[in-house]
Coordinates of N, CA, C and O in Angstrom, one line a residue:
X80 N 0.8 -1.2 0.0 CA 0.0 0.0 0.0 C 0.9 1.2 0.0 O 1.9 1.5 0.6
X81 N 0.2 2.0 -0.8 CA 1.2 3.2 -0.8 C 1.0 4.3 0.5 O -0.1 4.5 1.1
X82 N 2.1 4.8 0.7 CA 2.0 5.8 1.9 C 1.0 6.9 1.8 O 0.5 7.3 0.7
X83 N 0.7 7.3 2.9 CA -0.5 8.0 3.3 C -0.1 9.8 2.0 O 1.0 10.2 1.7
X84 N -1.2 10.3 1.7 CA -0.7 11.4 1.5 C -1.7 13.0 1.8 O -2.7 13.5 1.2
X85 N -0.9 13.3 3.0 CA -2.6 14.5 3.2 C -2.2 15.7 2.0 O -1.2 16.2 1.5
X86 N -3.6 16.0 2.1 CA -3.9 17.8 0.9 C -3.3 18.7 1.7 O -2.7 19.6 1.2
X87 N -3.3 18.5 3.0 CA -2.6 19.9 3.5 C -0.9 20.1 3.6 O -0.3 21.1 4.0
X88 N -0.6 19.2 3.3 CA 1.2 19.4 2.8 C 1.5 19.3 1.6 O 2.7 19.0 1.4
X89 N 0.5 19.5 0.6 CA 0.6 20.2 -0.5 C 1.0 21.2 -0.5 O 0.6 21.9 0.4
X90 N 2.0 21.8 -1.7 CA 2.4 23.1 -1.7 C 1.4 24.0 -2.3 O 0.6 23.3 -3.0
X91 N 1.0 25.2 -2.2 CA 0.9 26.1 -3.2 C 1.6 27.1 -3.2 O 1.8 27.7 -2.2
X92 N 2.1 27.7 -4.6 CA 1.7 27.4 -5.8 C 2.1 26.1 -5.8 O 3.1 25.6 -5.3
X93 N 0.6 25.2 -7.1 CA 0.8 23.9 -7.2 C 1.9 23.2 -7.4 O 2.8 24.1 -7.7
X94 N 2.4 22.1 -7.3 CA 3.7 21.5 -7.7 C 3.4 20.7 -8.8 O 2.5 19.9 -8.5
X95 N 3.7 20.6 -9.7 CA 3.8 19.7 -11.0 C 4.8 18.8 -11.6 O 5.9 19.3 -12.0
X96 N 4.5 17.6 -11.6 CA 5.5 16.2 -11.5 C 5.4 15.6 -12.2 O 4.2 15.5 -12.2
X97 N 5.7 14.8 -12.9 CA 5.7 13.6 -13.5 C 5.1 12.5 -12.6 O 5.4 12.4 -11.5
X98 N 4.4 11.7 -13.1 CA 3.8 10.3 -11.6 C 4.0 9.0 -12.8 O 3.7 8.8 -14.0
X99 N 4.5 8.5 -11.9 CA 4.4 6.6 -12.6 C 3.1 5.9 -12.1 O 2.9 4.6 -12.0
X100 N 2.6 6.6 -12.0 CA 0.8 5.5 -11.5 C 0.0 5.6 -12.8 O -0.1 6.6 -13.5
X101 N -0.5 4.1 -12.9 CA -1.3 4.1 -14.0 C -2.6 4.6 -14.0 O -3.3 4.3 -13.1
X102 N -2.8 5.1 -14.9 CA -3.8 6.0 -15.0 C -4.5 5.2 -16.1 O -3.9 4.7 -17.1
X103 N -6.3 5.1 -15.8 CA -7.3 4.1 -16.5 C -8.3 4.8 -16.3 O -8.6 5.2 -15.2
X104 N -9.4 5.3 -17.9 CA -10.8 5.5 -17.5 C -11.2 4.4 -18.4 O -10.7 3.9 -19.4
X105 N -12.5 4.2 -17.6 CA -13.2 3.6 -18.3 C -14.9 4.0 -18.6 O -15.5 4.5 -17.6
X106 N -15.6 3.9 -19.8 CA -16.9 4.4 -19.8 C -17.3 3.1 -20.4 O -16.6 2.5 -21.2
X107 N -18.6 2.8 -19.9 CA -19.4 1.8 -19.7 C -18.5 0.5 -19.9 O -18.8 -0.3 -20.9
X108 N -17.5 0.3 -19.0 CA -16.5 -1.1 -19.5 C -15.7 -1.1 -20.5 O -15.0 -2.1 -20.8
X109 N -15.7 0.4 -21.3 CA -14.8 0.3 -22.4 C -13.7 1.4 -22.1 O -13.9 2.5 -21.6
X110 N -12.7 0.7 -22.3 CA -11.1 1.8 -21.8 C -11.2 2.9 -22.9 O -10.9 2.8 -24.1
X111 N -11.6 3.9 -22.2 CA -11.5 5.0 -22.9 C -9.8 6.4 -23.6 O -9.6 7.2 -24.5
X112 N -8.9 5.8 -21.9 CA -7.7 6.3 -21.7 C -7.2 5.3 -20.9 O -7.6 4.4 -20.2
X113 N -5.7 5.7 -21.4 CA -4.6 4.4 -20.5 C -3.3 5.2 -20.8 O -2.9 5.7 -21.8
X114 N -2.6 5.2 -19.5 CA -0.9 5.7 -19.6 C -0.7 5.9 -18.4 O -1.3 6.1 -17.4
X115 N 0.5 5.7 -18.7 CA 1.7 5.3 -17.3 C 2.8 6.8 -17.6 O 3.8 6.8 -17.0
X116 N 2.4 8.0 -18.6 CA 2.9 8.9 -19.0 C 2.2 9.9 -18.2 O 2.0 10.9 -19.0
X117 N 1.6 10.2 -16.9 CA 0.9 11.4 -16.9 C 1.6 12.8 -15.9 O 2.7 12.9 -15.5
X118 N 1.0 13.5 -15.8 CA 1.7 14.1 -15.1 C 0.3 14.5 -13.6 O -0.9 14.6 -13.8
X119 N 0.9 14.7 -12.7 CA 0.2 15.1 -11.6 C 0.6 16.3 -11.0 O 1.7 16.5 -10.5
X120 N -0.6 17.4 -10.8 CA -0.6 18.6 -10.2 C -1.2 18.5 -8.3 O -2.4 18.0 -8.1
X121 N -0.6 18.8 -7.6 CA -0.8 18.7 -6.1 C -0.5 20.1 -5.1 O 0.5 20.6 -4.8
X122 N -1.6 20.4 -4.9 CA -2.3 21.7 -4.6 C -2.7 21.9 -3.3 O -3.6 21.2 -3.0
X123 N -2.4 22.5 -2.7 CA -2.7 22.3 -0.5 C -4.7 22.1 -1.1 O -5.4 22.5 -2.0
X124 N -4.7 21.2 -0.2 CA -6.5 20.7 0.1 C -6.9 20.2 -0.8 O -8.1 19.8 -0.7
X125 N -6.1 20.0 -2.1 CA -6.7 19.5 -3.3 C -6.4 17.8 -3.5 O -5.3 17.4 -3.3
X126 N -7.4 17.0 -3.9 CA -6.0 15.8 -4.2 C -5.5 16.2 -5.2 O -5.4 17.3 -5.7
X127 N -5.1 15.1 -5.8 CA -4.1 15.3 -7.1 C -5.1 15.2 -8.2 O -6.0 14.4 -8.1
X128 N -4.9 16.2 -9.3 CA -5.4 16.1 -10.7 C -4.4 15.5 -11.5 O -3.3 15.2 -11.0
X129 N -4.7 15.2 -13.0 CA -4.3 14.2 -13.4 C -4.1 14.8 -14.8 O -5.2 15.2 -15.2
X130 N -3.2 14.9 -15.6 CA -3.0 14.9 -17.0 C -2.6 14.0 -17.3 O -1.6 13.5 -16.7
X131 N -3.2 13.5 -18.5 CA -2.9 12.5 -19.5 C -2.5 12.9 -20.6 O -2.8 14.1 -20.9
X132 N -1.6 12.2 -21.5 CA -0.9 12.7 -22.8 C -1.8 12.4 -23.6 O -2.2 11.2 -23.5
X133 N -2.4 13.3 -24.9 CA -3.3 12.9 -25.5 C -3.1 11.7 -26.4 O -4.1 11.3 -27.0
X134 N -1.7 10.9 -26.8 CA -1.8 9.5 -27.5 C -2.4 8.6 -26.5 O -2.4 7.4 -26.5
X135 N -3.0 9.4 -25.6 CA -3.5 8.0 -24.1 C -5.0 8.4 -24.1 O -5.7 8.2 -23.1
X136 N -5.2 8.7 -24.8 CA -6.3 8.9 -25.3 C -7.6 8.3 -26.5 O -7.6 8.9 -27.6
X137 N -8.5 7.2 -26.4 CA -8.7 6.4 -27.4 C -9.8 6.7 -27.7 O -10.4 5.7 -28.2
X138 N -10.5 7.8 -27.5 CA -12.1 8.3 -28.1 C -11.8 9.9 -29.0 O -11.0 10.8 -28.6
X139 N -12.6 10.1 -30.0 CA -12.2 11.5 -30.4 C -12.7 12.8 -30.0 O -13.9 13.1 -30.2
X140 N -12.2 13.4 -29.6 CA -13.0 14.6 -28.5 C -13.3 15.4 -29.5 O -12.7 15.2 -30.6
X141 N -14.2 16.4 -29.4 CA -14.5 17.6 -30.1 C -14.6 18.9 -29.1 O -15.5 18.9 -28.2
X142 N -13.5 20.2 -29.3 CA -13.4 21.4 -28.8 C -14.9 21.9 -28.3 O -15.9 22.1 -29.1
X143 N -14.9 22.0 -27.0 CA -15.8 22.9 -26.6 C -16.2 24.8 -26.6 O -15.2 25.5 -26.4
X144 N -16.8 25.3 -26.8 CA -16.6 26.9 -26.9 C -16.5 27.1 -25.3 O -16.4 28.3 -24.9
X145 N -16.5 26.1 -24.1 CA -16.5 26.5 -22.7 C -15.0 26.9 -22.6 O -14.2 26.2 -23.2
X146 N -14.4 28.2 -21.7 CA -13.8 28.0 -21.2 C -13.0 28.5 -19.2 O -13.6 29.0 -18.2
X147 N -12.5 28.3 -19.3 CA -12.3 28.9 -17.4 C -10.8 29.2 -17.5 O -10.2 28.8 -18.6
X148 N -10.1 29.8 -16.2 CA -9.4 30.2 -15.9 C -8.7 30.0 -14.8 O -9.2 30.5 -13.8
X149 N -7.3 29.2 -14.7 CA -6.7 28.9 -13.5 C -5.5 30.0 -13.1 O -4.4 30.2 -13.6
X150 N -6.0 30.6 -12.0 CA -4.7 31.2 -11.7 C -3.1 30.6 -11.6 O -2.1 31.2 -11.4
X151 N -3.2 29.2 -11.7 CA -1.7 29.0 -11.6 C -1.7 28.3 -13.1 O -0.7 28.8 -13.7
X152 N -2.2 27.5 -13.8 CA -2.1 27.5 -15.2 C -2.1 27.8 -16.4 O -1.5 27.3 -17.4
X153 N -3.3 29.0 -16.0 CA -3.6 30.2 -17.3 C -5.5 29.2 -17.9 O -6.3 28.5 -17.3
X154 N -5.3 29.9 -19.1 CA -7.0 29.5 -19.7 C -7.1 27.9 -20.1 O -6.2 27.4 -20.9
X155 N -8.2 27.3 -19.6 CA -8.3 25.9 -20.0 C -9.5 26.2 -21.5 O -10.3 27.1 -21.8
X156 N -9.0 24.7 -22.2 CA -10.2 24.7 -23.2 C -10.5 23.5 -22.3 O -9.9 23.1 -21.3
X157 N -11.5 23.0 -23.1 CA -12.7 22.1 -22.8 C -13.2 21.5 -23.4 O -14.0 22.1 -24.1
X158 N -13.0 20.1 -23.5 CA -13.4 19.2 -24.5 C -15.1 18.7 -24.4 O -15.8 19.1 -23.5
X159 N -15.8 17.7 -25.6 CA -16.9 17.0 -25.5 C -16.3 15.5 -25.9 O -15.2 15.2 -26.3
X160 N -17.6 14.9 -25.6 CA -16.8 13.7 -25.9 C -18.3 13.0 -26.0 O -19.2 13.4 -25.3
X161 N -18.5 11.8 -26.8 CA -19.9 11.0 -27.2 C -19.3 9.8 -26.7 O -18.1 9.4 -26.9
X162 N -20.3 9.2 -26.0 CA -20.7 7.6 -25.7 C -20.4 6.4 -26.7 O -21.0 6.1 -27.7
X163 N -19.2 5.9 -26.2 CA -18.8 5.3 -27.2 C -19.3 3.9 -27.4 O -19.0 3.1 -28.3
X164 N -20.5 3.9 -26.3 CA -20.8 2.2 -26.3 C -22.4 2.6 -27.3 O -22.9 1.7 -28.0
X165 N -22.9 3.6 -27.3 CA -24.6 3.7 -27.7 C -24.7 5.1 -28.7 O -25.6 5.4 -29.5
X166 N -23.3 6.1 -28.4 CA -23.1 7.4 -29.3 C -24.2 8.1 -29.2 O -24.1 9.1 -29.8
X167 N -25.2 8.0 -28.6 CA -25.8 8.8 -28.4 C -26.0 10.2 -27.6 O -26.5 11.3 -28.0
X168 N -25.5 9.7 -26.6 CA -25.1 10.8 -25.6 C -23.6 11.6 -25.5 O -22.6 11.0 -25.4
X169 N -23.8 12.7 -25.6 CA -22.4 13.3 -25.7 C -22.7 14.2 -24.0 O -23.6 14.7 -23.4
X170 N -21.3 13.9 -23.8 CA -20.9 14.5 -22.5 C -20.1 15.8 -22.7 O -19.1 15.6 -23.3
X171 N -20.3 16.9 -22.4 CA -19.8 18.2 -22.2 C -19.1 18.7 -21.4 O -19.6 18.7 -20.2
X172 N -17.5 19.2 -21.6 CA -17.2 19.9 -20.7 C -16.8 19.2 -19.2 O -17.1 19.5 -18.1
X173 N -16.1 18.2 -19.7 CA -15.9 17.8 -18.5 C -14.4 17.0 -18.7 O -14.0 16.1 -17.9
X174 N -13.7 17.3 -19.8 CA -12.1 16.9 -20.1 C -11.4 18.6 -20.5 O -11.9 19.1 -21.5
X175 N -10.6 19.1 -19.9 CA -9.9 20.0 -20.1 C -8.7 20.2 -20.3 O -8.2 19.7 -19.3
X176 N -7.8 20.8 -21.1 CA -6.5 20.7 -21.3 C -5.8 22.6 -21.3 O -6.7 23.5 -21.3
X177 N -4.7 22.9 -21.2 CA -4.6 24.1 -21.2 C -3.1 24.0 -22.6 O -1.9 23.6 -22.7
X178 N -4.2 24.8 -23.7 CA -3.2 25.0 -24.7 C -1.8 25.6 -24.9 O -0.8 25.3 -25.6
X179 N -2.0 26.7 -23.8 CA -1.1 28.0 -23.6 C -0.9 28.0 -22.2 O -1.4 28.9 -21.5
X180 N 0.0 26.8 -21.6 CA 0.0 27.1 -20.0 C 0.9 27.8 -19.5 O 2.0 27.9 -20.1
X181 N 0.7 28.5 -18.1 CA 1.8 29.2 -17.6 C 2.9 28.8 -17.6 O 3.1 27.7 -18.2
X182 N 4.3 29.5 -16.9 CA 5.2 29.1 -17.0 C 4.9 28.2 -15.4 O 4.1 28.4 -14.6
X183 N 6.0 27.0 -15.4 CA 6.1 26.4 -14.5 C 5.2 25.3 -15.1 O 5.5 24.1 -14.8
X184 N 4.4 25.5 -15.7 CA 2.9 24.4 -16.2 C 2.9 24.1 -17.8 O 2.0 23.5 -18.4
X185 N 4.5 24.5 -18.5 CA 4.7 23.7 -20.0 C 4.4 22.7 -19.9 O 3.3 22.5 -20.4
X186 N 4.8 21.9 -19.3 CA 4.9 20.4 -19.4 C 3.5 20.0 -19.6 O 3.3 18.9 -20.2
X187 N 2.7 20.6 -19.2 CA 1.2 20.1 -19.7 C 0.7 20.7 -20.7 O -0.5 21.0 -20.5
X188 N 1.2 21.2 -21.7 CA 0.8 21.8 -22.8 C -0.2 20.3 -23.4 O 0.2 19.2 -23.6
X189 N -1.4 20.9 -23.6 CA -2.5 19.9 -24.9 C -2.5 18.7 -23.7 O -3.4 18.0 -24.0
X190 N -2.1 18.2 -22.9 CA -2.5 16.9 -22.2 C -4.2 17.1 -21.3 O -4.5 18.0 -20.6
X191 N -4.5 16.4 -21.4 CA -5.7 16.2 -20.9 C -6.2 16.3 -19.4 O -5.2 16.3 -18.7
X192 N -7.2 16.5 -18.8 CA -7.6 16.2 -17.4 C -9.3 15.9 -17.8 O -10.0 16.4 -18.6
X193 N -9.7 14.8 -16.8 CA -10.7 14.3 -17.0 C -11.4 14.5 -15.4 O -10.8 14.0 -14.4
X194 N -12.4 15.1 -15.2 CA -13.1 15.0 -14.0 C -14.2 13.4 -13.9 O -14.8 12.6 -14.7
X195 N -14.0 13.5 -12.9 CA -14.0 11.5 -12.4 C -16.0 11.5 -12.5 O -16.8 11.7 -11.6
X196 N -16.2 11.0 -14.0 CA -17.5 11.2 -14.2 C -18.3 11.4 -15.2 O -19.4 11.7 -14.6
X197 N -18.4 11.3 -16.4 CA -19.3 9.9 -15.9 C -18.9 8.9 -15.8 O -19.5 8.1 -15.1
X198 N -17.9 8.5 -16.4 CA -17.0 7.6 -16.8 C -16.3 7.2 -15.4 O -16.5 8.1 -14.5
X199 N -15.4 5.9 -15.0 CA -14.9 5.7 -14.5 C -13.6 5.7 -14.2 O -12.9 4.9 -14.8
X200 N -12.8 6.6 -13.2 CA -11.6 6.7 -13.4 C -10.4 5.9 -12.6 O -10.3 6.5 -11.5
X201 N -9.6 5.0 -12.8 CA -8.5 4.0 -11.9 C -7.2 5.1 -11.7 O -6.9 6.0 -12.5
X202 N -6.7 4.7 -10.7 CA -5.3 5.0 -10.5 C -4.7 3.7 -10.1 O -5.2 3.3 -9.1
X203 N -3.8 3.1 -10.5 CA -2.9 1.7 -10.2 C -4.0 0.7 -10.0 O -3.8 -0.4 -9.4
X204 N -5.0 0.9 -10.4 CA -6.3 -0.3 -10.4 C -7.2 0.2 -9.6 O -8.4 -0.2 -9.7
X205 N -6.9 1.3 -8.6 CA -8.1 2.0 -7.9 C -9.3 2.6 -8.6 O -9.0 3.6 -9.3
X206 N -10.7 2.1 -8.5 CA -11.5 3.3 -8.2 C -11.2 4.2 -8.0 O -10.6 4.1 -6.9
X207 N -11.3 6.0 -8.7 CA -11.5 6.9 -7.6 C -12.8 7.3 -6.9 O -13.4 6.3 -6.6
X208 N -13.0 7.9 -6.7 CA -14.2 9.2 -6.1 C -13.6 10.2 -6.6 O -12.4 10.3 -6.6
X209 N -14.5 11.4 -7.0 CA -13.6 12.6 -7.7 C -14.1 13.8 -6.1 O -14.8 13.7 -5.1
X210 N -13.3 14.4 -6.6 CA -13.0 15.7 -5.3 C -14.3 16.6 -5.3 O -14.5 17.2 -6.3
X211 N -15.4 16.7 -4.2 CA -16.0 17.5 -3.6 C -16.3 18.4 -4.6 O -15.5 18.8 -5.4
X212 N -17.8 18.6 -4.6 CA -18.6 19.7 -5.4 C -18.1 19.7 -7.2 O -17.3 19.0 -7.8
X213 N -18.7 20.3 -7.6 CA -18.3 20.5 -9.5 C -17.4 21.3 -9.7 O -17.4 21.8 -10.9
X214 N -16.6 21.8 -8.9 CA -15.7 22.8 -9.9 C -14.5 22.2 -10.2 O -14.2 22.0 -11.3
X215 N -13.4 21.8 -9.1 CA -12.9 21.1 -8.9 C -12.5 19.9 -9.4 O -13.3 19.1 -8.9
X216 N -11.5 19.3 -10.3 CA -11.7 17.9 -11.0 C -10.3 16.7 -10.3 O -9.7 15.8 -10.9
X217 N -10.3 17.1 -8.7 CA -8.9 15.9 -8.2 C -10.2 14.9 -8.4 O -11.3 15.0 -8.7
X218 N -8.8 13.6 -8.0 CA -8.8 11.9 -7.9 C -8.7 12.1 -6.6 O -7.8 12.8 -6.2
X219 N -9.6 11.5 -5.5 CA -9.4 10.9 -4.6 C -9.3 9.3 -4.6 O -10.2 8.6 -5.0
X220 N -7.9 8.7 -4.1 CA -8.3 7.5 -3.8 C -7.6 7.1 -2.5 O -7.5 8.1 -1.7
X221 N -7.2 5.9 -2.0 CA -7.3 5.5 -0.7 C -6.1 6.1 0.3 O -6.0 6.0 1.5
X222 N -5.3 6.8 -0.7 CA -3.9 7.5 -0.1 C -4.2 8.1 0.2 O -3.5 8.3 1.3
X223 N -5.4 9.5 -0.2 CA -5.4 10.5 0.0 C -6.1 11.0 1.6 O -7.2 10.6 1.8
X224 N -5.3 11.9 2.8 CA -5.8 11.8 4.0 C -6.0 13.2 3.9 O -5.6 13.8 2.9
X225 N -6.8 13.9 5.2 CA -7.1 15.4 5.2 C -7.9 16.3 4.3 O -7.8 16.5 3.1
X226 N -8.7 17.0 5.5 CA -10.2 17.5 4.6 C -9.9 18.2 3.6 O -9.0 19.2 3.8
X227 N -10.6 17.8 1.9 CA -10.3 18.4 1.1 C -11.8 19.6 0.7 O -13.0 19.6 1.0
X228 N -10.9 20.6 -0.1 CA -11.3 21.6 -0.6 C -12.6 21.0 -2.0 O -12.5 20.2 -2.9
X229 N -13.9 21.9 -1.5 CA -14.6 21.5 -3.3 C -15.7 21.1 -2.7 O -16.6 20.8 -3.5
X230 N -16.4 20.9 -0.7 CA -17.8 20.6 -0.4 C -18.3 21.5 0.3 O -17.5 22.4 0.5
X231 N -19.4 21.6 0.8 CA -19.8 23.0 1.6 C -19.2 23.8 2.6 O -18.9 23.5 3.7
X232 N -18.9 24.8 2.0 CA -18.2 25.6 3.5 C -16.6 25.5 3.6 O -15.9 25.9 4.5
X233 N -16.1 24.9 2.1 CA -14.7 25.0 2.0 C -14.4 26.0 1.2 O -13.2 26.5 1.4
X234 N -15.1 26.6 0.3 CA -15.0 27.9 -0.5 C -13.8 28.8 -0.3 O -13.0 29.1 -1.2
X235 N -13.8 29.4 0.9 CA -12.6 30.5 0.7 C -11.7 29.4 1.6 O -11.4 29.9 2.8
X236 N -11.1 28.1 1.4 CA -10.0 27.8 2.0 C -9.0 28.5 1.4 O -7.8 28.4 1.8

């Protein structure tokens, strides 16, 4: 088992790393993404978010006109993405990548982040749970200790 890791000894400004944990979504049983290439951002109260390199990527997204703004990475776009088992349903706005990231935040130029949902997201075979409220897109899984930032009443942490 891996060592414990609390959100509150998280740095901020975030720290941005390379991670060797495998990273797996899956939507309705079908592997959507896979890579042992991602990079992990770790944020006081946050768990960790997750970029994926887009060749880890096996569905075709289409650009969203949404976008938001991170003070420590600059402007995200926002992908869509359709149901690959029934195509029917397209999911909005819920994979983001930052085309033009700050400095400190190259290294994720065009790589992906997926909020844990609808689809299913593993880290080294784990289930996650995704992080508290909708704005917010961390991985929680069984490492992660100490109240995180993203449910009622954490707002101005």
């Amino acid at each position: 088992m891996p060592p414990k890791l609390n959100v509150h000894s998280f740095p901020r400004p975030p720290l941005l790393e390379k991670t060797p944990r495998h990273l797996q979504i899956k939507w309705n049983n079908q592997l959507i993404a896979d890579t042992k290439d991602a990079y992990w951002a770790l944020e006081t109260t946050h768990p960790p978010t997750y970029y994926l390199p887009p060749n880890s990527i096996l569905l075709p997204l289409t650009r969203s006109s949404h976008k938001s703004f991170c003070e420590w990475k600059g402007a995200a776009t926002y992908w869509n993405v359709t149901n690959p088992v029934n195509g029917s349903k397209e999911v909005k706005n819920r994979i983001w990548s930052y085309e033009k990231p700050t400095k400190g935040f190259e290294s994720i130029k065009d790589y992906l982040s997926f909020y844990a949902g609808p689809w299913d997201c593993y880290v080294d075979g784990e289930k996650v749970e995704p992080q508290p409220g909708d704005f917010y897109g961390g991985w929680v899984t069984s490492d992660i200790e100490g109240p995180i930032k993203g449910g009622p009443g954490t707002w101005g942490w």
